[in-house]
mmCIF file of N, CA and C in Angstrom:
data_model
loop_
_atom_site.group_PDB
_atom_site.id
_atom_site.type_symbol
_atom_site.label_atom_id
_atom_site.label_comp_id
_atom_site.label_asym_id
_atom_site.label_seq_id
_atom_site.Cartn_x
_atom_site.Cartn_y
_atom_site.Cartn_z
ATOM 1 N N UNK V 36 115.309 108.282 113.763
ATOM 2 C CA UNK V 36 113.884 108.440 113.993
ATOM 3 C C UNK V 36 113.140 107.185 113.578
ATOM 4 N N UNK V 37 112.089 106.649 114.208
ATOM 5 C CA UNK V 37 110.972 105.874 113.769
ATOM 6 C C UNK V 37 109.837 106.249 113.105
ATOM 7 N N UNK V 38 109.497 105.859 112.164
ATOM 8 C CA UNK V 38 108.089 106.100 111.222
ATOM 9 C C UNK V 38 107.279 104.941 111.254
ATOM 10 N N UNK V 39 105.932 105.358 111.659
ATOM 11 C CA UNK V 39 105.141 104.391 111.533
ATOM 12 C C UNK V 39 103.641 104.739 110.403
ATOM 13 N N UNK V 40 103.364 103.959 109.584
ATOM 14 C CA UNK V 40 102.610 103.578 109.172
ATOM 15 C C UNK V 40 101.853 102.284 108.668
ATOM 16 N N UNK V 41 100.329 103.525 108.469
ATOM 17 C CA UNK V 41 99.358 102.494 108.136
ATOM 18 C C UNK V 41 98.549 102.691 106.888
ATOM 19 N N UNK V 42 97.834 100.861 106.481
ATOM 20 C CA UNK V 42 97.429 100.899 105.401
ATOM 21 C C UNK V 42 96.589 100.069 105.324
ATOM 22 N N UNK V 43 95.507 100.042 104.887
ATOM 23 C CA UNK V 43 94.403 99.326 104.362
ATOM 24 C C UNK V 43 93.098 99.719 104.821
ATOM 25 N N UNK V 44 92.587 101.111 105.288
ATOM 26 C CA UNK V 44 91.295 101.662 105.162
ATOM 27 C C UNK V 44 90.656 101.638 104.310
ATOM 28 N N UNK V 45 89.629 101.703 104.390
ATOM 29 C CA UNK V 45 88.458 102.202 102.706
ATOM 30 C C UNK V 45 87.409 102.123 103.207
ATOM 31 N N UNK V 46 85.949 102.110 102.351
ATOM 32 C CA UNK V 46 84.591 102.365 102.434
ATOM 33 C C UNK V 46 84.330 100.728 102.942
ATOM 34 N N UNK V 47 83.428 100.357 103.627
ATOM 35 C CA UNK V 47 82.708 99.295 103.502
ATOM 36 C C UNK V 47 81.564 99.340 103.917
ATOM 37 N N UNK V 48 80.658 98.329 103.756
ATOM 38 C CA UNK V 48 79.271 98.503 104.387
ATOM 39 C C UNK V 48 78.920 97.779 105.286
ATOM 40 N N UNK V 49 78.253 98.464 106.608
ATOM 41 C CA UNK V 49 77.881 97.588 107.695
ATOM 42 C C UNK V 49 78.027 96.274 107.588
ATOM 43 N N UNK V 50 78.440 95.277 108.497
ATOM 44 C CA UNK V 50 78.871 93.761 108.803
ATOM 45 C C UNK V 50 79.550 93.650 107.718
ATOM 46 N N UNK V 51 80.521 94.528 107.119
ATOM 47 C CA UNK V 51 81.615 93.967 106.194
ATOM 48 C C UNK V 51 83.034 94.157 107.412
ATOM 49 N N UNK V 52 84.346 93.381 106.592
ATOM 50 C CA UNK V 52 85.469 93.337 107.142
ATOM 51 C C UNK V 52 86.753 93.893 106.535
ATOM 52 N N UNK V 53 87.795 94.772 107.252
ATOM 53 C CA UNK V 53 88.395 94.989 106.927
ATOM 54 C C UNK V 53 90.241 94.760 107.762
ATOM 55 N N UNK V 54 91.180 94.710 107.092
ATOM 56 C CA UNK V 54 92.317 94.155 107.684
ATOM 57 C C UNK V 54 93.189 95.378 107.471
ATOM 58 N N UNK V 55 93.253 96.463 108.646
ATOM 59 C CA UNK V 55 94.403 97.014 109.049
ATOM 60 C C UNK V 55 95.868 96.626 109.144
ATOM 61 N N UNK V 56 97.198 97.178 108.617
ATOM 62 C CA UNK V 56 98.209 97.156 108.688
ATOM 63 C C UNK V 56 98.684 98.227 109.022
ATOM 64 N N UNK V 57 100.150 98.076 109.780
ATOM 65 C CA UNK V 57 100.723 98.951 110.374
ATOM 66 C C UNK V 57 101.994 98.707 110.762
ATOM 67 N N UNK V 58 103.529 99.312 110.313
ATOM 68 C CA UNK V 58 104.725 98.525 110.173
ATOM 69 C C UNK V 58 105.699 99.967 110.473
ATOM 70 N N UNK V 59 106.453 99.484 111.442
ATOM 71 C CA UNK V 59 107.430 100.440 111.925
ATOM 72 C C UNK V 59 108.395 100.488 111.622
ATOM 73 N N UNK V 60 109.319 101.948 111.035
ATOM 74 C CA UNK V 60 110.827 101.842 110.309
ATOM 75 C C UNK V 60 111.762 102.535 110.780
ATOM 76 N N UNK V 61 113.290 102.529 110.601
ATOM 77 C CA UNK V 61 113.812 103.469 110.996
ATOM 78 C C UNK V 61 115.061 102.875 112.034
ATOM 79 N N UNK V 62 114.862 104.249 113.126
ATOM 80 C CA UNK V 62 115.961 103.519 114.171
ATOM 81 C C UNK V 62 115.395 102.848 115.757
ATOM 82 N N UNK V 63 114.751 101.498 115.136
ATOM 83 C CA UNK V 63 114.131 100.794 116.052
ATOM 84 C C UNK V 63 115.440 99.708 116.634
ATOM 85 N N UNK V 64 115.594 99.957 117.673
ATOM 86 C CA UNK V 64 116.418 98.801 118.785
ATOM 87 C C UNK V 64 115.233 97.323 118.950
ATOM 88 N N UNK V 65 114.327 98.089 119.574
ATOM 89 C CA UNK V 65 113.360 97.046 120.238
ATOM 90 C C UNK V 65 111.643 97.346 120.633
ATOM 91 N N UNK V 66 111.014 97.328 120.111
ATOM 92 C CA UNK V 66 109.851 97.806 119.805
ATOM 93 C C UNK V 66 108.984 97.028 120.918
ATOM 94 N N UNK V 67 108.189 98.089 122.118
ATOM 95 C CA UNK V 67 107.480 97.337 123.389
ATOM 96 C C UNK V 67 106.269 96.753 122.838
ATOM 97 N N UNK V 68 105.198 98.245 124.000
ATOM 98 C CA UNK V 68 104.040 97.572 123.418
ATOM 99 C C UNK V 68 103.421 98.404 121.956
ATOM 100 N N UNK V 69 102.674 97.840 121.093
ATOM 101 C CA UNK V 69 101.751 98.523 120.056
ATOM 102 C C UNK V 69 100.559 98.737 120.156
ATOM 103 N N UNK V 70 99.839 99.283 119.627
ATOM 104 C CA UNK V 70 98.610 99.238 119.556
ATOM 105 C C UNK V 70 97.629 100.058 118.177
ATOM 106 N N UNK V 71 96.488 100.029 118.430
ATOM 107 C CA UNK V 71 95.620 100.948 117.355
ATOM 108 C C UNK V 71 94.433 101.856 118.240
ATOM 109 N N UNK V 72 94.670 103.192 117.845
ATOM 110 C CA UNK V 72 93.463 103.796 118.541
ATOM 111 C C UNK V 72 92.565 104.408 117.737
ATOM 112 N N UNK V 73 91.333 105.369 117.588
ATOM 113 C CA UNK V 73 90.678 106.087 116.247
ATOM 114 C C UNK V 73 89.893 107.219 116.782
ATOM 115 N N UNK V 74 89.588 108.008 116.376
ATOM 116 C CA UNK V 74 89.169 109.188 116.435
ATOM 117 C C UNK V 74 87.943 109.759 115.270
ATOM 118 N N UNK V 75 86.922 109.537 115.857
ATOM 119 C CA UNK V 75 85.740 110.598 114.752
ATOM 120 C C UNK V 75 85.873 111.701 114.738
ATOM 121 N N UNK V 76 85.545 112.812 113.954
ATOM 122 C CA UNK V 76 85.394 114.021 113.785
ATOM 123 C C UNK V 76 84.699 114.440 115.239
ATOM 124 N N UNK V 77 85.280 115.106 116.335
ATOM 125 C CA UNK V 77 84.380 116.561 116.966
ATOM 126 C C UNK V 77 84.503 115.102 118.627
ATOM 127 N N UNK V 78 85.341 113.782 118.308
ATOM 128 C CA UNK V 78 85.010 113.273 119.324
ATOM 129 C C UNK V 78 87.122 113.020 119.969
ATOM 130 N N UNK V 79 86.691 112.650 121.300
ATOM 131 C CA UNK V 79 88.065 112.212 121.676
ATOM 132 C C UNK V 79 88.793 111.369 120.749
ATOM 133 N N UNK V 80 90.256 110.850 120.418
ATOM 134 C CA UNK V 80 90.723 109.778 120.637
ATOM 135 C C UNK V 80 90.445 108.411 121.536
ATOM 136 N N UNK V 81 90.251 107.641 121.242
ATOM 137 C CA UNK V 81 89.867 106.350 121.928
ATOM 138 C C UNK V 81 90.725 105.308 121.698
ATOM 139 N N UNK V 82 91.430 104.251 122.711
ATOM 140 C CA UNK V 82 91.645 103.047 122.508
ATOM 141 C C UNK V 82 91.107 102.247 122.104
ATOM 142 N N UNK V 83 91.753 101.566 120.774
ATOM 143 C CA UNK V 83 91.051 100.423 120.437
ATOM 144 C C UNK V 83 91.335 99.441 120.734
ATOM 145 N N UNK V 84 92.664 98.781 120.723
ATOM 146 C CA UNK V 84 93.446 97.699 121.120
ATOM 147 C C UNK V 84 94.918 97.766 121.258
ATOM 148 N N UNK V 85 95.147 97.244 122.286
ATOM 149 C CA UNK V 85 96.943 97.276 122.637
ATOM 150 C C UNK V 85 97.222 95.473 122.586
ATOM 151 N N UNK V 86 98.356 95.540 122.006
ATOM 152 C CA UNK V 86 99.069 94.291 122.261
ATOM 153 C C UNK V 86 101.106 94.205 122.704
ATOM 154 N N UNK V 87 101.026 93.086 123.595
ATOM 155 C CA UNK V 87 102.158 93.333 123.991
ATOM 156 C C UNK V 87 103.484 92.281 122.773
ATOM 157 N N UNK V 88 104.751 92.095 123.453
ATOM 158 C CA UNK V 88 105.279 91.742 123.074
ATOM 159 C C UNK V 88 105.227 90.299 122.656
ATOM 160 N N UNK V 89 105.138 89.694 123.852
ATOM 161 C CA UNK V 89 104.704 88.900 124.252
ATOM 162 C C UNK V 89 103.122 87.994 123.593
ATOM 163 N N UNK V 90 102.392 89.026 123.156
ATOM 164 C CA UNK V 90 101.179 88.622 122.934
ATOM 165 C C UNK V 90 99.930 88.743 122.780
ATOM 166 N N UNK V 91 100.104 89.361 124.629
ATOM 167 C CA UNK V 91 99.083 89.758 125.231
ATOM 168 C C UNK V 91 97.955 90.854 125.129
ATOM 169 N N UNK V 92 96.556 90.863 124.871
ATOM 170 C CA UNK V 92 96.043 91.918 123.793
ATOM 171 C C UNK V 92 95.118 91.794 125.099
ATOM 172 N N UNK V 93 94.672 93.644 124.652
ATOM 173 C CA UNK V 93 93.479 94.525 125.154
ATOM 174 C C UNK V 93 92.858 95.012 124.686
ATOM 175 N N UNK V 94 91.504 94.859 124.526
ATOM 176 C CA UNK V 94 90.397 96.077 124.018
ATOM 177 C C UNK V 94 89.242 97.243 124.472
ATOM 178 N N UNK V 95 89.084 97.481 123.556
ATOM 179 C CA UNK V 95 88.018 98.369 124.361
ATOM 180 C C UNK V 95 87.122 97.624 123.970
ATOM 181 N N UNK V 96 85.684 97.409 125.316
ATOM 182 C CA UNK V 96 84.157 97.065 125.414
ATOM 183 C C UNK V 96 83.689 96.904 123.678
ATOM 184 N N UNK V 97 83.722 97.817 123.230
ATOM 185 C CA UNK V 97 82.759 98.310 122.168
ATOM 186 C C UNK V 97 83.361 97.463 120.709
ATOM 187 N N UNK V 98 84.544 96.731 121.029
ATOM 188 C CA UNK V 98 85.124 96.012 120.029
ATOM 189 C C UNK V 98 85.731 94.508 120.212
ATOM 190 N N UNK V 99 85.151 93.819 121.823
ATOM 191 C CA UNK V 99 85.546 92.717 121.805
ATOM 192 C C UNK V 99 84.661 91.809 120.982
ATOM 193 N N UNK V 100 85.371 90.884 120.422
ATOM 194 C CA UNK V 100 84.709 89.995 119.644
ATOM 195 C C UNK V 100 84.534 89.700 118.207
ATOM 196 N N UNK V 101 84.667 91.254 117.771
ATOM 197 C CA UNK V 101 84.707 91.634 116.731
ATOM 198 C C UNK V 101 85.928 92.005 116.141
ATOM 199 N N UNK V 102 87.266 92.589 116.561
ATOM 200 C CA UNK V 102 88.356 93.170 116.483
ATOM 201 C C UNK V 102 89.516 91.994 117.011
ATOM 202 N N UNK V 103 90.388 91.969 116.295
ATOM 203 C CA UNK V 103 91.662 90.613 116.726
ATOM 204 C C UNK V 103 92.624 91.735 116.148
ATOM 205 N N UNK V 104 93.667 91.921 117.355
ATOM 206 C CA UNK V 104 94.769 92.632 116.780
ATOM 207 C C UNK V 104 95.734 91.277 117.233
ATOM 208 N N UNK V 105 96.591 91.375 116.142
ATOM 209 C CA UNK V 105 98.596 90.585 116.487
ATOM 210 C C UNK V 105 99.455 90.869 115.883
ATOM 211 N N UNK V 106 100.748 90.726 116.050
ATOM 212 C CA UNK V 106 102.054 91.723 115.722
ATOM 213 C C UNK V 106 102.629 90.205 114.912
ATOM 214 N N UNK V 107 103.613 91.052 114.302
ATOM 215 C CA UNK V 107 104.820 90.580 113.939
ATOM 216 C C UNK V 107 106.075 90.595 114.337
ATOM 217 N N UNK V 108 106.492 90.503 115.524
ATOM 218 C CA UNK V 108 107.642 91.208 115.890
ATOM 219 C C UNK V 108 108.779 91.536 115.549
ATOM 220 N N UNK V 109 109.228 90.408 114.411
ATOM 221 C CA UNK V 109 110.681 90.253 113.525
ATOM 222 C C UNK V 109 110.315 91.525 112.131
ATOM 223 N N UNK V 110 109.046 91.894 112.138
ATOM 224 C CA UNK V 110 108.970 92.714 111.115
ATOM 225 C C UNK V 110 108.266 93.698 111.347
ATOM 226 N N UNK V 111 108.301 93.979 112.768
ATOM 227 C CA UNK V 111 107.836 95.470 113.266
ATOM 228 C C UNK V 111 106.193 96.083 112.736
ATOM 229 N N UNK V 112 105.825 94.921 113.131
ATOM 230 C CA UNK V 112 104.207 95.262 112.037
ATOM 231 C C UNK V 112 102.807 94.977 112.788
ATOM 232 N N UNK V 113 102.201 95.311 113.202
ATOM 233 C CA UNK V 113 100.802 95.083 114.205
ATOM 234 C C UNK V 113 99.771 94.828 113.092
ATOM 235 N N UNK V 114 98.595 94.232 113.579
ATOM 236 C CA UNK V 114 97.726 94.153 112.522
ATOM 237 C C UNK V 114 96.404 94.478 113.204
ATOM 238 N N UNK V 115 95.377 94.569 112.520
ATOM 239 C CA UNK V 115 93.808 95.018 113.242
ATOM 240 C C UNK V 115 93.354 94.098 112.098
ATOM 241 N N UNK V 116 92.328 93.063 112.589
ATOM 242 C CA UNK V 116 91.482 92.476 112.258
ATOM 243 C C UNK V 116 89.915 93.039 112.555
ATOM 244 N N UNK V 117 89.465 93.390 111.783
ATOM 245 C CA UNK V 117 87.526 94.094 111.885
ATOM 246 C C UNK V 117 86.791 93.112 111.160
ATOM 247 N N UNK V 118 85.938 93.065 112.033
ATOM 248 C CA UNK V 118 84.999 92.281 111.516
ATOM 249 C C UNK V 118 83.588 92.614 112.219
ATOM 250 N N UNK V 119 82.349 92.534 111.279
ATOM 251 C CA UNK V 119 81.080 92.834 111.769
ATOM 252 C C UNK V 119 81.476 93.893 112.158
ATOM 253 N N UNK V 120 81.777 95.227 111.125
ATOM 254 C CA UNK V 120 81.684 96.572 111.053
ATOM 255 C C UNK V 120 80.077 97.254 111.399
ATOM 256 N N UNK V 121 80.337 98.644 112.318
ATOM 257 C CA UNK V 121 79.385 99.177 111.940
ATOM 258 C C UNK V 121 79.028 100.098 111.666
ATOM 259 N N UNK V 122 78.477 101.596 111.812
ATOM 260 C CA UNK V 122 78.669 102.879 111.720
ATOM 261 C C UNK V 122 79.198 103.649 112.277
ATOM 262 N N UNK V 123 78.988 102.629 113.735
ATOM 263 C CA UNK V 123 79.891 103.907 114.541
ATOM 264 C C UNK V 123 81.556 103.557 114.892
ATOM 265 N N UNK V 124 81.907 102.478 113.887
ATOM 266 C CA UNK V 124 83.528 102.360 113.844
ATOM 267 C C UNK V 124 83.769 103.062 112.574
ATOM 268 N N UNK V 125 83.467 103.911 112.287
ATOM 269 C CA UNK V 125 83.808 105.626 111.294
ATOM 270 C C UNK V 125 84.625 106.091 112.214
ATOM 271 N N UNK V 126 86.055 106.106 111.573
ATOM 272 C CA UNK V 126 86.849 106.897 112.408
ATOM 273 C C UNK V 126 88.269 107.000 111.555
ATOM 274 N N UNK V 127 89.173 107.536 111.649
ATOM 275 C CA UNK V 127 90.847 107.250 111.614
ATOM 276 C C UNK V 127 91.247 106.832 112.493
ATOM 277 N N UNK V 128 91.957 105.587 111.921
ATOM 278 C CA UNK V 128 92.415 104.644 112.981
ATOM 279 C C UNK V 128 94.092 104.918 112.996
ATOM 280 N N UNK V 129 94.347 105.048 113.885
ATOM 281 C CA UNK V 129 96.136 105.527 114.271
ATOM 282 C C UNK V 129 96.780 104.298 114.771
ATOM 283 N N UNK V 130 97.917 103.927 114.422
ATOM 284 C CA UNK V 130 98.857 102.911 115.298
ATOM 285 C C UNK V 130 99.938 103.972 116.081
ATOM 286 N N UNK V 131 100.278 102.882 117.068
ATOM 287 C CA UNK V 131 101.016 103.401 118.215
ATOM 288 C C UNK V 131 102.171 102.514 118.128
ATOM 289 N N UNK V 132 103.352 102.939 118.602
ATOM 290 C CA UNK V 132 104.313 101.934 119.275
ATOM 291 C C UNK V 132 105.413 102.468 119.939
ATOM 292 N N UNK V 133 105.967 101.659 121.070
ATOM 293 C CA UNK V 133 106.769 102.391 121.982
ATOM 294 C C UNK V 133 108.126 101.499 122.239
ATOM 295 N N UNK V 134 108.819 102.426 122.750
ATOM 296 C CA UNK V 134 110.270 101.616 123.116
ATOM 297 C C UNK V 134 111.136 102.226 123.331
ATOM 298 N N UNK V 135 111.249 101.452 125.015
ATOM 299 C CA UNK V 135 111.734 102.197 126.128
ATOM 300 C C UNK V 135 113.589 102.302 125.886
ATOM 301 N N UNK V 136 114.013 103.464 126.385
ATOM 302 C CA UNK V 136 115.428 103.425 126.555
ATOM 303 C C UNK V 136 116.159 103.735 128.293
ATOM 304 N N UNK V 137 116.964 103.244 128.669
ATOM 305 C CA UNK V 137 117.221 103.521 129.839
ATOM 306 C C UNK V 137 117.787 104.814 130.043
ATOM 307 N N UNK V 138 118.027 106.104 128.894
ATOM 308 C CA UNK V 138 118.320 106.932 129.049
ATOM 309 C C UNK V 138 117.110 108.057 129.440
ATOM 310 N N UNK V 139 116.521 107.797 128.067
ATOM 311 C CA UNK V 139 115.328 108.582 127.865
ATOM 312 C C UNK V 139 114.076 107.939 128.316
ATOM 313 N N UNK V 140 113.917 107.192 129.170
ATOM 314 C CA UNK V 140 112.122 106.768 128.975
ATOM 315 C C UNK V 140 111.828 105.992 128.050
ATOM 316 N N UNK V 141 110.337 106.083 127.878
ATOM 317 C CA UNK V 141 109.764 105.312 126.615
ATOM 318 C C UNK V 141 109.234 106.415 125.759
ATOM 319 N N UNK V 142 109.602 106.518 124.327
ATOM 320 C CA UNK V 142 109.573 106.804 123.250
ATOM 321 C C UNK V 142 108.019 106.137 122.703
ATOM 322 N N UNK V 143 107.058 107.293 122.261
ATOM 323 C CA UNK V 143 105.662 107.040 121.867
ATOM 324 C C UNK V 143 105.650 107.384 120.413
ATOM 325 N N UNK V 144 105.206 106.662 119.212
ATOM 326 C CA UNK V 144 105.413 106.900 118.296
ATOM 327 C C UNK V 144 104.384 106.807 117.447
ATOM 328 N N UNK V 145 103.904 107.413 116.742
ATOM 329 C CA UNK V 145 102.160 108.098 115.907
ATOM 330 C C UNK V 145 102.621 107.590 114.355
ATOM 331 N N UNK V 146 101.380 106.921 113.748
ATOM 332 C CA UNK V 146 101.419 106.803 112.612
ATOM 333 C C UNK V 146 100.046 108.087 112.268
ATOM 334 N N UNK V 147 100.328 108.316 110.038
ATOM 335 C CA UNK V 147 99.392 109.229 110.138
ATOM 336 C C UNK V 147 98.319 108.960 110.004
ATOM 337 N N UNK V 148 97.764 107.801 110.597
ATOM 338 C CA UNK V 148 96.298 107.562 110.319
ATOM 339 C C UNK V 148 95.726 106.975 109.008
ATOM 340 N N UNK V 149 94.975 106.266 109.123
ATOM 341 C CA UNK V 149 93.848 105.762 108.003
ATOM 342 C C UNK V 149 92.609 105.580 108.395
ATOM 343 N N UNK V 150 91.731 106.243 107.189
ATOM 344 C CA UNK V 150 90.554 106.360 107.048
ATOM 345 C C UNK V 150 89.813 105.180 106.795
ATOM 346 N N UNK V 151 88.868 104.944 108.319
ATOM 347 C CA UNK V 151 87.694 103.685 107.700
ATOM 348 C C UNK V 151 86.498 104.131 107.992
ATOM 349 N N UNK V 152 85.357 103.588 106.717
ATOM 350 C CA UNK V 152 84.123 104.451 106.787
ATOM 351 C C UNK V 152 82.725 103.170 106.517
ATOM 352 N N UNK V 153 82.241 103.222 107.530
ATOM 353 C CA UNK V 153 81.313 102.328 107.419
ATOM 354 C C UNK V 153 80.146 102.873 106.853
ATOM 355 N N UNK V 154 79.467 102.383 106.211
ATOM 356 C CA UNK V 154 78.411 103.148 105.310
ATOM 357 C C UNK V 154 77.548 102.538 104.227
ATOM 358 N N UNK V 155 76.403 102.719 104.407
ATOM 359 C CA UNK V 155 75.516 101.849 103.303
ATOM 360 C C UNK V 155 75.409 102.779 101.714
#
C-alpha cells in the first residue's frame, strides 16, 4: 500500500505565507502525476494545483500567482508554496498522487489532509 501525507498547516493572517509538504510511502514503483486540492466546510472539493513528472504545473484561476507547487521526485514529495494568503483559502488541503500499472489502471491515492486557516 501507499500512504500519503501532509504537513505544515496552521493559523496565519491574511497576506501571510505558508509552505505545504506532502511525501509518499510504501509500495511505490513510480509515482505519475501529484497534486494538492482543499475543501471548506459545506463546499465541494476543489483543485488547487497538479504537477507532472516532468514538471509541468496547473492551477486553479483563484491561485495563480500566488501558489508555486514542485515535487521531488527521488523522494516522493510535492510541495505547495502560499503566498499572499487570504480568507477564503480556509480550507483542508489534501495531496494526491497516482501511478499507473498496466494491470490495474492508475491507482489514486489521498493523504489525510491539513488544516490551513487564514484569519485576523
Amino acid at each position: 500500500q501507499v500512504q500519503v501525507v501532509e504537513s505544515g498547516g496552521g493559523l496565519v493572517q491574511p497576506g501571510g505565507s505558508l509552505r505545504l509538504s506532502c511525501v509518499a510511502s510504501g509500495s511505490i514503483f513510480s509515482l505519475d502525476l501529484m497534486g494538492w486540492y482543499r475543501q471548506a466546510p459545506g463546499k465541494q472539493r476543489e483543485l488547487v494545483a497538479t504537477i507532472t513528472t516532468g514538471g509541468t504545473s496547473n492551477y486553479a484561476d483563484s491561485v495563480k500567482g500566488r501558489f508555486t507547487i514542485s515535487r521531488e521526485n527521488a523522494k516522493n514529495t510535492v510541495y505547495l508554496q502560499m503566498n499572499s494568503l487570504k480568507p477564503e483559502d480556509t480550507a483542508v488541503y489534501y495531496c494526491n498522487a497516482h501511478q499507473s500499472f498496466t494491470s490495474w489502471g492508475t491507482q489514486v491515492y489521498w493523504g489525510q489532509g491539513t488544516q490551513v486557516t487564514v484569519s485576523s
